[in-house]
């Protein structure tokens, strides 16, 4: 029991600084911007229920939120936080845990902002949103791991946008962005679940700090300009 | 560098003294420096994945379009025959598809390159350099130009390809062709301006999504008002059949002026945000800003009004009375009346007409026919309207599209006129004459069974289905489909001679499908006959 308490003490102590270090500006900007299209649904559809429009607007809101989430791992002080005893998975997990409740509230509000008549099935569209958010986070984690980038946000956001454009250009029968009446609705949501799982796996693989071992995923060692980063990571 | 080099024992010319901080740098040198930086930044832009991928995809998609004739790559198989007969007044604005995505890629990445120094914390070091911040901004904007030029090249290749195809008709507009490069330039410059307005890394990607929403949803959905629709950089307006170029009525020149003015205005705004201008340069930029604003305003004012009353009247006139503006030529027993821009297409119509008439018998081979070109222009460029069948005897409708499935559809319309006398009567035929009509339309063509599938609305060759024609189309029952399929399996020569020998009976009103099958030698195919032929399923 004492061991568990001790193990939980460091993360608990980390909560305030991680909360401070969270990139609130992009997250807040994304949140505000993401609500705009959803709030515009009422005037656009003229009060009549238009689930196709509602679906498009919710997807856009999810994309905007994804762009915001891509900045979640931005840490300008990464070169100094490398040296703290709490490992990166804990720190990144704390960031995610701190952001998740507001994010869930934000998404629920976005769903409720839509007129009831134009609200698509909440579960399915939430799965799509989770897939988009997961992809953004996985891109950010991969960028941290592979490029030793202190602020992976812009690169991850660009990657997310490029992926979105690629999906928009896909032929209709391969696109996961199906319409409500499409016969492939269920199959496409199977793919969304798969996207979410793959994103979670990428996150799990990329979040730990490279110590030694696998060359491909070891990444470039982060070098401190001041030479205070402790013993060399490459033996 | 003030070292003096010694070549073959002789001292070279005295080395130049280092430039004095206050000495004015000569103009050409500054321009060269800006160009050099622009060249570097253009190369840098190309290393960003979104830009590289967007341009690779754009070029690949264009190549696929040229090869397959399909407007997009949502259809990945086969070749679209209509691409051999383009109307250039539509082909010019077809080059605008994809411009928004290209532009967005450049928007995000130009924003990033302009912020690179900011993000890396090297911005303060630039103060020690000779080049002022506003020239640096100018170089970032100039780095977009090679991408706009590349886009212009791709657009030019695509349009030239269409214009050189032998079946091309009509006239293109250079202003429509300018839209894609101008859009790329506009988005790139907007990215640079955003970097100067909000020097933060997340603004670019977030606003890219917002821009996409604005360009595709909001402006289109604001009740579809003409003025708000045209504020969007790309206004594609597709759906209707090609109409004569003087009826298109798109404010293309004003729109190009609007895009160019807006691009120049955004550039000037970005330059005004950069510090370090001397008084003369500042005045120039301010004057240019004013001019750009005027051009933008003029463009918006020019493109905002919808179609004029005179244009609407001309559209109604051509839709209702195409004969008033058509040129007619006679070829054999058939008169072909084409709109002025389409007169070159009569030869293609004549080939199909002769093919269908060669299968007919009785007076149908020599009866005078009028092939009348019709266009429905009343509902604008996005209105997809059907033609009402003509009632004049021997008058056949042909649309403004040709090639691909439009050819057998025309053949069906022509055959129904040969069989029933006029289009209105031909569309109402439900009895055994449907078989005769379909045989005339398909019998002499290449791969008639595939053509049968093409002209039927559900692409089937079994069961009942609607058959498309330029006007109303006709209905084939399952039994008639079986008979036609059996006929197409038989040697064409024997069917043709049977049709010619029994022409009067085969085209007599009320003849049953079973009787037609018996006459044409495929009695087994009509075994499933269930009494009367009707058009109801």
XYZ file of C-alpha atoms in Angstrom:
772
model
C 0.000 0.000 0.000
C 2.782 2.357 0.922
C 4.461 1.672 -2.378
C 1.340 2.618 -4.289
C 0.912 5.826 -2.320
C 4.508 6.722 -2.980
C 4.145 5.990 -6.646
C 1.058 8.173 -6.833
C 2.622 10.988 -4.875
C 4.901 12.211 -7.640
C 2.139 12.477 -10.243
C -0.081 14.204 -7.694
C 2.706 16.655 -6.997
C 3.070 17.147 -10.737
C -0.561 18.090 -11.260
C -0.267 21.851 -10.677
C 2.838 22.368 -12.830
C 1.452 20.196 -15.661
C -1.831 22.090 -15.454
C 0.154 25.332 -15.820
C 2.260 23.965 -18.632
C -0.695 22.784 -20.721
C -0.917 24.682 -24.010
C -4.183 26.373 -23.104
C -4.129 28.965 -25.866
C -4.368 26.567 -28.834
C -6.837 24.404 -26.937
C -9.051 27.350 -26.094
C -8.813 28.772 -29.597
C -9.698 25.388 -31.084
C -12.594 24.999 -28.681
C -14.055 28.372 -29.522
C -13.526 27.935 -33.258
C -14.951 24.416 -33.199
C -18.192 25.594 -31.680
C -18.689 28.181 -34.420
C -19.809 25.812 -37.225
C -22.011 23.860 -34.829
C -23.617 27.041 -33.571
C -24.150 28.080 -37.176
C -26.263 24.977 -37.819
C -29.479 26.642 -36.666
C -29.312 29.638 -39.037
C -27.907 27.510 -41.874
C -30.553 24.824 -41.812
C -33.280 27.385 -41.178
C -34.765 25.438 -38.261
C -35.544 22.363 -40.340
C -33.830 19.153 -39.360
C -30.924 18.403 -41.681
C -28.910 15.512 -40.273
C -26.502 15.497 -43.220
C -25.550 19.099 -42.477
C -25.357 18.351 -38.755
C -23.025 15.435 -39.440
C -20.701 17.556 -41.602
C -20.608 20.323 -39.009
C -19.850 17.918 -36.161
C -17.047 16.372 -38.201
C -15.636 19.842 -38.795
C -15.865 20.617 -35.077
C -14.036 17.363 -34.342
C -11.337 18.274 -36.871
C -10.857 21.683 -35.273
C -10.634 20.032 -31.856
C -8.110 17.580 -33.318
C -5.963 20.478 -34.554
C -6.076 21.916 -31.050
C -5.205 18.568 -29.445
C -2.207 18.204 -31.749
C -0.572 20.865 -29.584
C -1.184 18.940 -26.345
C 2.377 17.648 -26.015
C 3.982 21.025 -26.763
C 6.547 21.629 -24.086
C 8.999 24.451 -24.773
C 10.953 23.303 -21.736
C 11.242 19.733 -22.937
C 15.016 19.822 -22.851
C 14.967 20.488 -19.143
C 12.000 18.252 -18.266
C 13.872 15.339 -19.821
C 15.839 15.193 -16.622
C 12.986 14.974 -14.111
C 12.544 11.598 -12.411
C 8.917 11.179 -13.528
C 8.889 9.511 -16.886
C 7.348 10.872 -20.039
C 4.399 8.428 -20.197
C 3.303 9.708 -16.793
C 3.703 13.329 -17.791
C 1.966 12.864 -21.139
C -0.741 10.763 -19.501
C -1.295 13.504 -16.934
C -1.696 16.039 -19.697
C -4.236 13.819 -21.417
C -6.072 13.125 -18.157
C -6.276 16.823 -17.368
C -7.599 17.683 -20.810
C -10.033 14.783 -21.164
C -12.840 16.030 -18.853
C -13.058 19.523 -20.400
C -12.828 17.927 -23.817
C -15.686 15.542 -23.092
C -17.760 18.434 -21.756
C -16.923 20.472 -24.844
C -18.002 17.681 -27.180
C -21.239 17.095 -25.275
C -21.974 20.794 -25.509
C -21.253 20.699 -29.245
C -23.710 17.835 -29.625
C -26.316 19.723 -27.621
C -25.725 22.923 -29.582
C -27.082 21.219 -32.679
C -30.853 21.373 -33.054
C -32.301 17.992 -32.077
C -33.694 17.519 -35.576
C -30.308 17.686 -37.246
C -28.341 15.619 -34.711
C -26.853 12.463 -36.216
C -26.500 9.296 -34.067
C -24.364 10.536 -31.151
C -22.456 7.312 -30.539
C -21.265 6.905 -34.117
C -20.275 10.519 -34.582
C -18.516 10.521 -31.194
C -16.529 7.510 -32.353
C -15.464 9.475 -35.423
C -14.480 12.403 -33.228
C -12.493 10.087 -30.970
C -10.745 8.689 -34.045
C -9.779 12.184 -35.208
C -8.605 13.221 -31.739
C -6.648 9.990 -31.349
C -4.959 10.505 -34.712
C -3.926 14.020 -33.705
C -2.462 12.787 -30.413
C -0.687 9.882 -32.094
C 0.864 12.257 -34.640
C 2.066 14.510 -31.840
C 3.517 11.583 -29.893
C 5.233 10.226 -32.996
C 6.684 13.637 -33.711
C 8.081 13.870 -30.169
C 9.575 10.415 -30.417
C 10.979 10.411 -33.914
C 12.053 13.999 -34.304
C 12.947 14.844 -30.707
C 10.828 17.912 -31.217
C 10.047 20.010 -28.125
C 6.928 21.501 -29.761
C 5.449 18.904 -32.116
C 2.139 20.793 -32.371
C 2.445 22.543 -35.722
C 3.894 19.530 -37.451
C 1.212 17.247 -36.030
C -1.530 19.719 -36.963
C -0.192 19.953 -40.502
C -0.045 16.167 -40.652
C -3.652 15.926 -39.463
C -4.765 18.425 -42.103
C -2.828 16.597 -44.806
C -4.436 13.314 -43.748
C -7.850 14.998 -43.826
C -7.219 16.280 -47.332
C -6.104 12.818 -48.395
C -9.299 11.311 -46.975
C -11.391 13.947 -48.767
C -9.714 12.994 -52.034
C -10.338 9.270 -51.586
C -12.878 7.674 -53.915
C -16.306 7.552 -52.241
C -16.341 3.805 -51.741
C -13.099 3.858 -49.749
C -13.812 6.958 -47.736
C -14.513 6.568 -43.998
C -16.538 9.807 -44.205
C -19.811 8.121 -45.167
C -23.226 9.722 -45.317
C -26.058 8.610 -43.054
C -27.952 6.755 -45.756
C -24.865 4.924 -46.979
C -25.054 1.148 -46.801
C -21.454 1.144 -45.521
C -22.294 3.186 -42.397
C -21.644 0.297 -39.999
C -18.552 -0.927 -41.845
C -17.116 2.588 -41.950
C -17.543 2.883 -38.192
C -15.697 -0.370 -37.786
C -12.863 1.388 -39.595
C -13.168 4.378 -37.288
C -12.787 2.054 -34.316
C -9.724 0.557 -36.008
C -8.290 4.043 -36.537
C -8.782 4.755 -32.837
C -7.061 1.504 -31.841
C -4.115 2.140 -34.164
C -3.800 5.681 -32.833
C -3.787 4.370 -29.251
C -1.078 1.840 -30.174
C 1.051 4.524 -31.822
C 0.631 6.683 -28.726
C 1.640 3.790 -26.477
C 4.715 3.025 -28.565
C 5.843 6.604 -29.028
C 5.228 8.196 -25.663
C 7.978 6.409 -23.650
C 11.323 8.111 -23.768
C 13.904 6.339 -25.905
C 16.565 4.855 -23.673
C 18.469 2.345 -25.693
C 17.486 -0.414 -27.973
C 15.498 -0.268 -31.137
C 17.219 1.871 -33.688
C 14.192 2.887 -35.722
C 12.249 4.194 -32.780
C 15.197 5.358 -30.705
C 15.096 8.792 -32.288
C 17.699 11.453 -32.015
C 19.008 11.911 -28.512
C 17.959 15.253 -27.123
C 21.015 17.320 -26.525
C 20.959 20.127 -24.111
C 22.804 23.178 -25.319
C 24.163 23.590 -21.813
C 25.388 20.038 -21.475
C 23.379 19.332 -18.322
C 21.265 16.491 -19.607
C 23.003 13.869 -17.589
C 24.851 10.843 -18.846
C 24.823 10.123 -22.540
C 21.836 8.080 -23.693
C 23.806 6.157 -26.250
C 26.325 3.768 -24.858
C 35.587 39.403 -46.195
C 38.432 41.765 -46.693
C 41.247 39.397 -47.540
C 43.462 40.312 -50.429
C 44.264 37.397 -52.670
C 47.433 37.216 -54.648
C 47.240 35.626 -58.050
C 50.422 34.686 -59.911
C 52.574 36.979 -57.902
C 50.540 40.124 -58.536
C 48.278 41.695 -56.000
C 44.698 41.815 -57.193
C 42.578 44.920 -57.126
C 42.167 46.379 -53.648
C 39.525 44.552 -51.717
C 36.184 46.365 -51.232
C 35.778 48.039 -47.936
C 33.042 46.696 -45.658
C 29.756 48.543 -46.198
C 29.248 51.452 -43.876
C 26.169 50.984 -41.693
C 24.607 54.207 -42.966
C 25.601 53.883 -46.595
C 22.560 53.128 -48.789
C 22.671 49.662 -50.285
C 22.139 49.948 -54.043
C 18.608 49.015 -55.200
C 19.499 46.146 -57.535
C 21.519 44.469 -54.786
C 18.544 44.643 -52.435
C 16.230 43.227 -55.068
C 18.709 40.419 -55.697
C 18.852 39.672 -51.996
C 15.052 39.519 -51.772
C 14.949 37.195 -54.787
C 17.649 34.985 -53.317
C 15.720 34.687 -50.071
C 12.501 34.011 -52.001
C 14.245 31.238 -53.910
C 15.464 29.704 -50.676
C 12.042 29.929 -49.057
C 10.383 28.363 -52.113
C 12.733 25.396 -51.819
C 11.985 25.263 -48.112
C 8.226 25.258 -48.827
C 8.667 22.320 -51.141
C 10.148 20.262 -48.314
C 6.945 20.540 -46.293
C 4.931 17.360 -46.631
C 1.519 18.998 -47.210
C 2.816 21.150 -50.077
C 4.768 18.339 -51.683
C 1.888 15.881 -51.336
C -0.705 18.385 -52.531
C 1.224 19.181 -55.689
C 2.081 15.547 -56.405
C -1.589 14.610 -55.997
C -2.669 17.586 -58.110
C -0.360 16.654 -60.960
C -1.285 12.968 -60.699
C -5.007 13.759 -60.651
C -4.630 16.016 -63.679
C -2.734 13.326 -65.557
C -5.457 10.821 -64.681
C -8.126 13.220 -65.909
C -6.324 13.734 -69.194
C -5.919 10.007 -69.626
C -9.354 8.815 -68.545
C -11.563 11.785 -69.286
C -13.296 11.481 -65.925
C -13.873 14.770 -64.172
C -12.537 13.443 -60.871
C -11.080 10.218 -59.640
C -14.185 9.151 -57.852
C -14.698 6.917 -60.872
C -11.610 4.799 -61.295
C -12.448 2.585 -64.230
C -12.971 2.956 -67.931
C -12.777 6.021 -70.097
C -15.415 8.705 -70.353
C -16.178 9.262 -74.031
C -17.635 12.716 -73.431
C -14.111 13.994 -72.795
C -13.457 13.719 -76.548
C -16.175 16.302 -77.182
C -15.516 19.071 -74.650
C -17.256 22.438 -74.663
C -14.460 24.865 -73.952
C -16.728 27.317 -72.098
C -17.134 24.538 -69.517
C -13.636 23.077 -69.780
C -12.071 26.368 -68.693
C -13.789 26.436 -65.312
C -13.399 22.674 -64.866
C -9.695 23.442 -64.296
C -10.658 25.151 -61.024
C -11.403 21.967 -59.112
C -8.830 21.246 -56.447
C -7.635 24.839 -56.232
C -8.896 25.241 -52.661
C -6.975 22.229 -51.340
C -3.765 23.345 -53.044
C -4.277 26.802 -51.643
C -4.867 25.517 -48.123
C -1.667 23.457 -48.200
C 0.266 26.561 -49.182
C -1.596 28.644 -46.599
C -0.549 26.389 -43.739
C 3.027 25.929 -44.897
C 3.711 29.531 -45.953
C 2.441 30.520 -42.525
C 4.872 28.076 -40.977
C 7.906 29.199 -43.005
C 7.147 32.819 -42.181
C 7.045 31.894 -38.474
C 10.067 29.609 -38.475
C 12.442 32.239 -37.130
C 9.882 33.203 -34.496
C 9.470 29.642 -33.290
C 13.207 28.987 -33.199
C 13.899 32.176 -31.336
C 16.172 33.563 -34.046
C 14.007 36.557 -34.870
C 16.095 39.032 -32.801
C 19.262 38.072 -34.692
C 17.736 39.301 -37.934
C 17.970 42.834 -36.578
C 21.705 42.658 -37.157
C 21.232 41.953 -40.861
C 21.000 44.521 -43.601
C 17.702 43.230 -44.946
C 14.725 44.912 -43.318
C 11.830 42.827 -41.914
C 9.397 44.036 -44.579
C 11.666 42.825 -47.369
C 11.866 39.485 -45.591
C 8.071 39.361 -45.619
C 8.097 40.251 -49.311
C 10.499 37.382 -49.979
C 8.180 34.966 -48.143
C 5.304 36.122 -50.343
C 7.405 35.886 -53.511
C 8.255 32.299 -52.588
C 4.623 31.422 -53.410
C 5.018 32.608 -57.004
C 6.796 29.473 -58.343
C 3.921 27.366 -57.022
C 1.375 29.627 -58.712
C 3.375 29.345 -61.934
C 3.455 25.560 -61.672
C -0.304 25.540 -61.149
C -0.737 27.824 -64.155
C 1.319 25.413 -66.219
C -0.814 22.434 -65.184
C -3.999 24.403 -65.909
C -2.658 25.429 -69.300
C -1.762 21.859 -70.206
C -5.184 20.629 -69.149
C -7.080 23.260 -71.108
C -4.867 22.958 -74.179
C -5.434 19.214 -74.148
C -9.196 19.814 -74.194
C -8.941 22.520 -76.842
C -6.859 20.334 -79.142
C -9.226 17.373 -79.089
C -10.939 17.147 -82.484
C -14.441 17.281 -81.010
C -13.915 20.508 -79.060
C -16.450 23.298 -79.498
C -16.970 26.762 -78.037
C -14.669 29.335 -76.506
C -12.715 29.344 -73.264
C -11.998 32.334 -71.083
C -8.498 33.187 -69.908
C -9.985 34.704 -66.751
C -11.504 31.364 -65.764
C -8.113 29.738 -66.310
C -6.450 32.350 -64.099
C -8.549 31.440 -61.065
C -6.519 28.416 -59.894
C -3.084 30.122 -59.921
C -4.592 33.260 -58.374
C -6.227 31.184 -55.639
C -2.927 29.488 -54.841
C -1.229 32.885 -54.665
C -4.044 34.338 -52.538
C -3.951 31.553 -49.963
C -0.151 31.609 -49.741
C -0.032 35.361 -49.227
C -2.844 35.050 -46.676
C -0.656 32.573 -44.771
C 2.230 35.076 -44.705
C -0.089 37.861 -43.573
C -1.476 35.676 -40.798
C 2.074 34.989 -39.611
C 2.644 38.744 -39.305
C -0.752 39.354 -37.665
C -0.748 36.485 -35.150
C 2.783 35.195 -34.668
C 1.657 31.931 -33.101
C 2.102 28.425 -34.366
C -1.471 27.229 -33.868
C -3.252 30.029 -35.718
C -2.349 28.705 -39.172
C -3.738 25.154 -38.951
C -6.845 26.315 -37.075
C -7.629 29.065 -39.533
C -7.008 26.688 -42.441
C -9.989 24.663 -41.262
C -11.992 27.849 -40.821
C -11.040 28.991 -44.328
C -12.080 25.653 -45.765
C -15.424 25.914 -44.009
C -15.872 29.457 -45.249
C -14.904 28.550 -48.805
C -17.146 25.501 -49.064
C -20.079 25.819 -46.677
C -20.942 29.249 -45.418
C -20.644 31.263 -48.595
C -22.554 28.642 -50.520
C -25.230 28.129 -47.938
C -26.052 31.769 -47.270
C -29.246 31.260 -49.262
C -27.053 30.773 -52.332
C -27.091 34.539 -52.895
C -25.093 35.381 -56.003
C -22.917 38.050 -54.376
C -21.924 35.930 -51.379
C -21.311 32.850 -53.510
C -18.881 34.809 -55.641
C -16.851 35.976 -52.636
C -15.516 32.426 -52.495
C -12.291 32.146 -54.527
C -13.531 29.199 -56.580
C -17.083 29.150 -57.939
C -17.445 26.013 -60.023
C -21.141 25.972 -61.055
C -21.551 22.586 -62.691
C -24.556 20.461 -63.523
C -26.249 21.895 -66.577
C -25.469 20.885 -70.143
C -23.005 23.210 -71.871
C -24.670 26.328 -73.166
C -23.506 28.771 -75.836
C -20.633 30.861 -74.496
C -22.579 34.127 -74.753
C -25.213 32.651 -72.423
C -22.792 31.459 -69.729
C -22.827 34.866 -68.078
C -20.188 34.276 -65.425
C -18.441 37.458 -64.227
C -15.078 35.758 -64.775
C -13.066 38.905 -65.504
C -14.431 40.725 -62.450
C -13.738 37.679 -60.321
C -10.132 37.480 -61.515
C -9.783 41.199 -60.731
C -11.246 40.556 -57.280
C -8.781 37.728 -56.606
C -5.801 39.690 -57.890
C -6.812 42.801 -55.946
C -7.374 40.838 -52.749
C -4.003 39.095 -53.108
C -2.247 42.427 -53.613
C -4.129 43.920 -50.669
C -3.176 41.088 -48.319
C 0.442 41.363 -49.478
C 0.478 45.111 -48.839
C -1.086 44.596 -45.428
C 1.664 42.085 -44.571
C 4.338 44.552 -45.770
C 2.810 47.376 -43.737
C 3.056 45.198 -40.622
C 6.780 44.673 -41.221
C 9.064 47.305 -39.786
C 12.019 49.061 -41.294
C 10.549 50.764 -44.338
C 12.071 54.062 -45.334
C 9.679 56.855 -46.199
C 9.777 56.272 -49.950
C 9.111 52.552 -49.773
C 6.394 53.177 -47.189
C 4.637 55.632 -49.485
C 4.833 53.197 -52.383
C 3.347 50.383 -50.346
C 0.567 52.637 -49.112
C -0.303 53.768 -52.633
C -0.285 50.149 -53.759
C -2.572 49.237 -50.859
C -5.052 51.868 -52.013
C -4.933 50.628 -55.601
C -5.372 47.013 -54.470
C -8.344 47.945 -52.294
C -9.933 49.775 -55.216
C -9.372 46.785 -57.500
C -10.894 44.425 -54.931
C -13.898 46.683 -54.467
C -14.347 47.014 -58.220
C -14.121 43.248 -58.600
C -16.729 42.656 -55.904
C -19.006 45.312 -57.368
C -18.632 43.836 -60.841
C -19.220 40.210 -59.881
C -22.086 40.745 -57.449
C -25.062 41.344 -59.757
C -26.760 38.169 -60.925
C -27.587 37.439 -64.567
C -28.899 40.551 -66.288
C -32.412 40.787 -67.684
C -31.039 40.769 -71.219
C -29.098 37.572 -70.507
C -32.164 35.922 -68.967
C -34.193 36.920 -72.029
C -31.546 35.514 -74.366
C -31.473 32.267 -72.356
C -35.254 31.943 -72.597
C -35.139 32.708 -76.321
C -32.559 30.033 -77.092
C -34.275 27.497 -74.818
C -37.730 28.059 -76.327
C -36.843 28.791 -79.926
C -33.452 27.372 -80.755
C -34.361 27.461 -84.460
C -34.048 31.260 -84.450
C -30.331 31.126 -83.815
C -29.366 27.844 -85.450
C -27.575 27.096 -88.691
C -28.996 24.185 -90.652
C -27.202 21.938 -93.112
C -28.671 19.099 -95.153
C -26.972 15.734 -95.405
C -29.016 13.249 -97.404
C -32.592 13.173 -96.197
C -31.670 14.657 -92.830
C -31.376 18.340 -91.926
C -29.040 19.104 -89.025
C -29.736 22.327 -87.163
C -26.921 23.251 -84.770
C -26.256 26.243 -82.561
C -23.510 28.369 -84.135
C -20.709 27.045 -81.925
C -21.726 23.426 -82.531
C -21.873 23.360 -86.345
C -18.644 21.368 -86.462
C -20.378 18.512 -84.697
C -22.949 17.750 -87.432
C -20.616 15.218 -89.029
C -20.538 13.188 -85.810
C -24.338 13.355 -85.529
C -24.658 12.333 -89.186
C -22.564 9.202 -88.671
C -24.894 7.975 -85.921
C -28.009 9.033 -87.825
C -26.969 7.120 -90.953
C -26.134 4.062 -88.857
C -29.608 4.005 -87.301
C -31.434 4.775 -90.550
C -29.566 2.023 -92.397
C -31.395 -0.543 -90.247
C -34.859 0.879 -90.847
C -37.215 -0.211 -93.568
C -40.104 1.236 -95.549
C -40.219 5.000 -95.888
C -38.162 5.503 -92.749
C -34.897 5.298 -94.691
C -35.792 8.189 -96.978
C -38.212 10.227 -94.873
C -36.980 13.786 -94.229
C -35.880 14.276 -90.632
C -34.781 17.385 -88.751
C -32.173 16.942 -86.058
C -32.721 19.913 -83.774
C -30.112 20.882 -81.226
C -31.677 22.051 -78.003
C -30.275 23.512 -74.809
C -32.054 24.313 -71.562
C -30.458 27.546 -70.384
C -33.298 28.974 -68.308
C -32.214 27.412 -65.026
C -28.631 28.620 -65.123
C -25.383 26.683 -65.047
C -26.422 24.421 -62.195
C -29.935 23.562 -63.385
C -30.182 20.017 -64.675
C -33.426 20.088 -66.639
C -35.011 17.624 -69.055
C -36.233 18.566 -72.507
C -39.913 18.093 -73.260
C -40.361 15.796 -76.282
C -40.919 17.569 -79.603
C -44.283 17.119 -81.311
C -43.319 18.110 -84.857
C -43.219 15.023 -87.119
C -39.687 13.899 -87.908
C -38.013 16.276 -85.441
C -35.275 14.736 -83.281
C -33.650 16.373 -80.257
C -29.899 16.385 -79.784
C -28.302 17.967 -76.731
C -25.129 19.993 -76.377
C -23.144 17.087 -74.956
C -21.821 14.332 -77.190
C -19.610 11.297 -76.922
C -19.823 8.395 -74.491
C -23.375 7.479 -73.482
C -24.823 10.566 -75.166
C -24.383 8.851 -78.559
C -26.594 5.770 -77.936
C -29.079 7.978 -76.072
C -29.418 10.106 -79.193
C -29.759 6.911 -81.248
C -32.669 5.795 -79.025
C -34.425 9.150 -79.512
C -33.880 9.006 -83.262
C -35.069 5.404 -83.500
C -38.245 6.173 -81.558
C -39.014 8.994 -84.023
C -38.422 6.643 -86.963
C -40.745 4.061 -85.410
C -43.512 6.235 -83.953
C -43.391 9.345 -86.130
C -42.513 11.989 -83.541
C -40.805 12.231 -80.154
C -43.976 12.659 -78.125
C -45.511 9.517 -79.611
C -42.183 7.693 -79.389
C -41.924 8.279 -75.645
C -45.414 6.851 -75.090
C -44.722 3.563 -76.891
C -45.103 0.510 -74.636
C -45.969 -2.308 -77.024
C -43.764 -4.449 -79.245
C -42.476 -1.355 -81.029
C -40.062 -0.849 -78.108
C -38.157 -3.868 -79.436
C -38.014 -2.364 -82.917
C -36.842 0.951 -81.498
C -34.090 -0.632 -79.435
C -32.939 -2.769 -82.353
C -32.606 0.297 -84.578
C -30.733 2.172 -81.880
C -28.313 -0.607 -81.000
C -28.202 -3.090 -83.884
C -25.502 -1.501 -86.000
C -23.369 -0.084 -83.222
C -20.189 -1.488 -81.744
C -20.705 -3.856 -78.771
C -24.506 -3.499 -78.691
C -25.026 -5.448 -75.439
C -22.697 -3.137 -73.494
C -24.425 -0.166 -75.100
C -27.796 -1.560 -73.985
C -26.546 -1.552 -70.412
C -25.191 1.977 -70.844
C -28.477 3.495 -71.999
C -30.559 1.819 -69.294
C -30.827 3.837 -66.134
C -29.732 0.977 -63.843
C -26.947 -0.312 -66.131
C -28.663 -3.728 -66.284
C -29.447 -6.081 -69.170
C -32.115 -8.067 -67.309
C -35.601 -7.101 -66.209
C -37.514 -3.906 -66.838
C -35.841 -0.506 -66.792
C -36.028 3.013 -68.154
C -34.018 3.731 -71.264
C -32.496 7.206 -71.449
C -32.881 9.448 -74.467
C -32.243 13.191 -74.923
C -35.879 13.872 -73.989
C -38.235 11.656 -72.034
C -36.839 8.170 -72.555
C -38.919 5.023 -72.775
C -39.762 2.063 -70.632
C -38.591 -1.474 -71.434
C -40.422 -4.372 -69.820
C -38.542 -7.489 -68.669
C -39.957 -9.421 -71.624
C -38.894 -6.769 -74.151
C -35.430 -6.816 -72.622
C -35.231 -10.579 -73.145
C -36.268 -10.226 -76.791
C -33.786 -7.412 -77.475
C -30.979 -9.433 -75.866
C -31.869 -12.456 -77.993
C -31.897 -10.266 -81.116
C -28.469 -8.896 -80.335
C -27.170 -12.476 -80.083
C -28.377 -13.337 -83.598
C -26.442 -12.455 -86.756
C -27.223 -8.808 -87.497
C -27.758 -9.413 -91.189
C -30.715 -11.787 -90.726
C -32.429 -9.512 -88.178
C -31.944 -6.488 -90.439
C -33.510 -8.224 -93.435
C -36.446 -9.393 -91.304
C -36.970 -5.848 -89.991
C -36.896 -4.373 -93.506
C -39.281 -7.025 -94.828
C -41.899 -6.591 -92.063
C -41.368 -2.876 -91.360
C -45.057 -1.880 -91.510
C -46.148 -4.585 -89.091
C -43.224 -4.041 -86.729
C -44.032 -0.329 -86.424
C -47.828 -0.678 -86.348
C -49.412 0.613 -83.124
C -50.539 -2.185 -80.828
C -48.244 -4.912 -82.163
C -47.428 -7.234 -79.274
C -43.939 -8.036 -78.076
C -44.581 -11.742 -78.660
C -45.563 -11.049 -82.277
C -42.440 -8.961 -82.867
C -40.314 -11.741 -81.409
C -41.924 -14.272 -83.728
C -41.418 -12.096 -86.825
C -37.762 -11.484 -85.964
C -37.087 -15.192 -85.408
C -36.642 -15.301 -81.613
C -40.084 -16.665 -80.528
C -38.586 -18.460 -77.503
C -37.419 -15.208 -75.975
C -41.022 -14.014 -75.568
C -42.202 -17.171 -73.780
C -42.681 -15.332 -70.536
C -45.354 -13.118 -72.156
C -48.137 -12.197 -69.760
C -50.788 -10.894 -72.130
C -50.917 -7.168 -72.899
C -47.815 -4.960 -73.046
C -48.088 -2.090 -70.606
C -45.729 0.512 -69.307
C -46.561 -0.433 -65.735
C -44.416 -2.823 -63.805
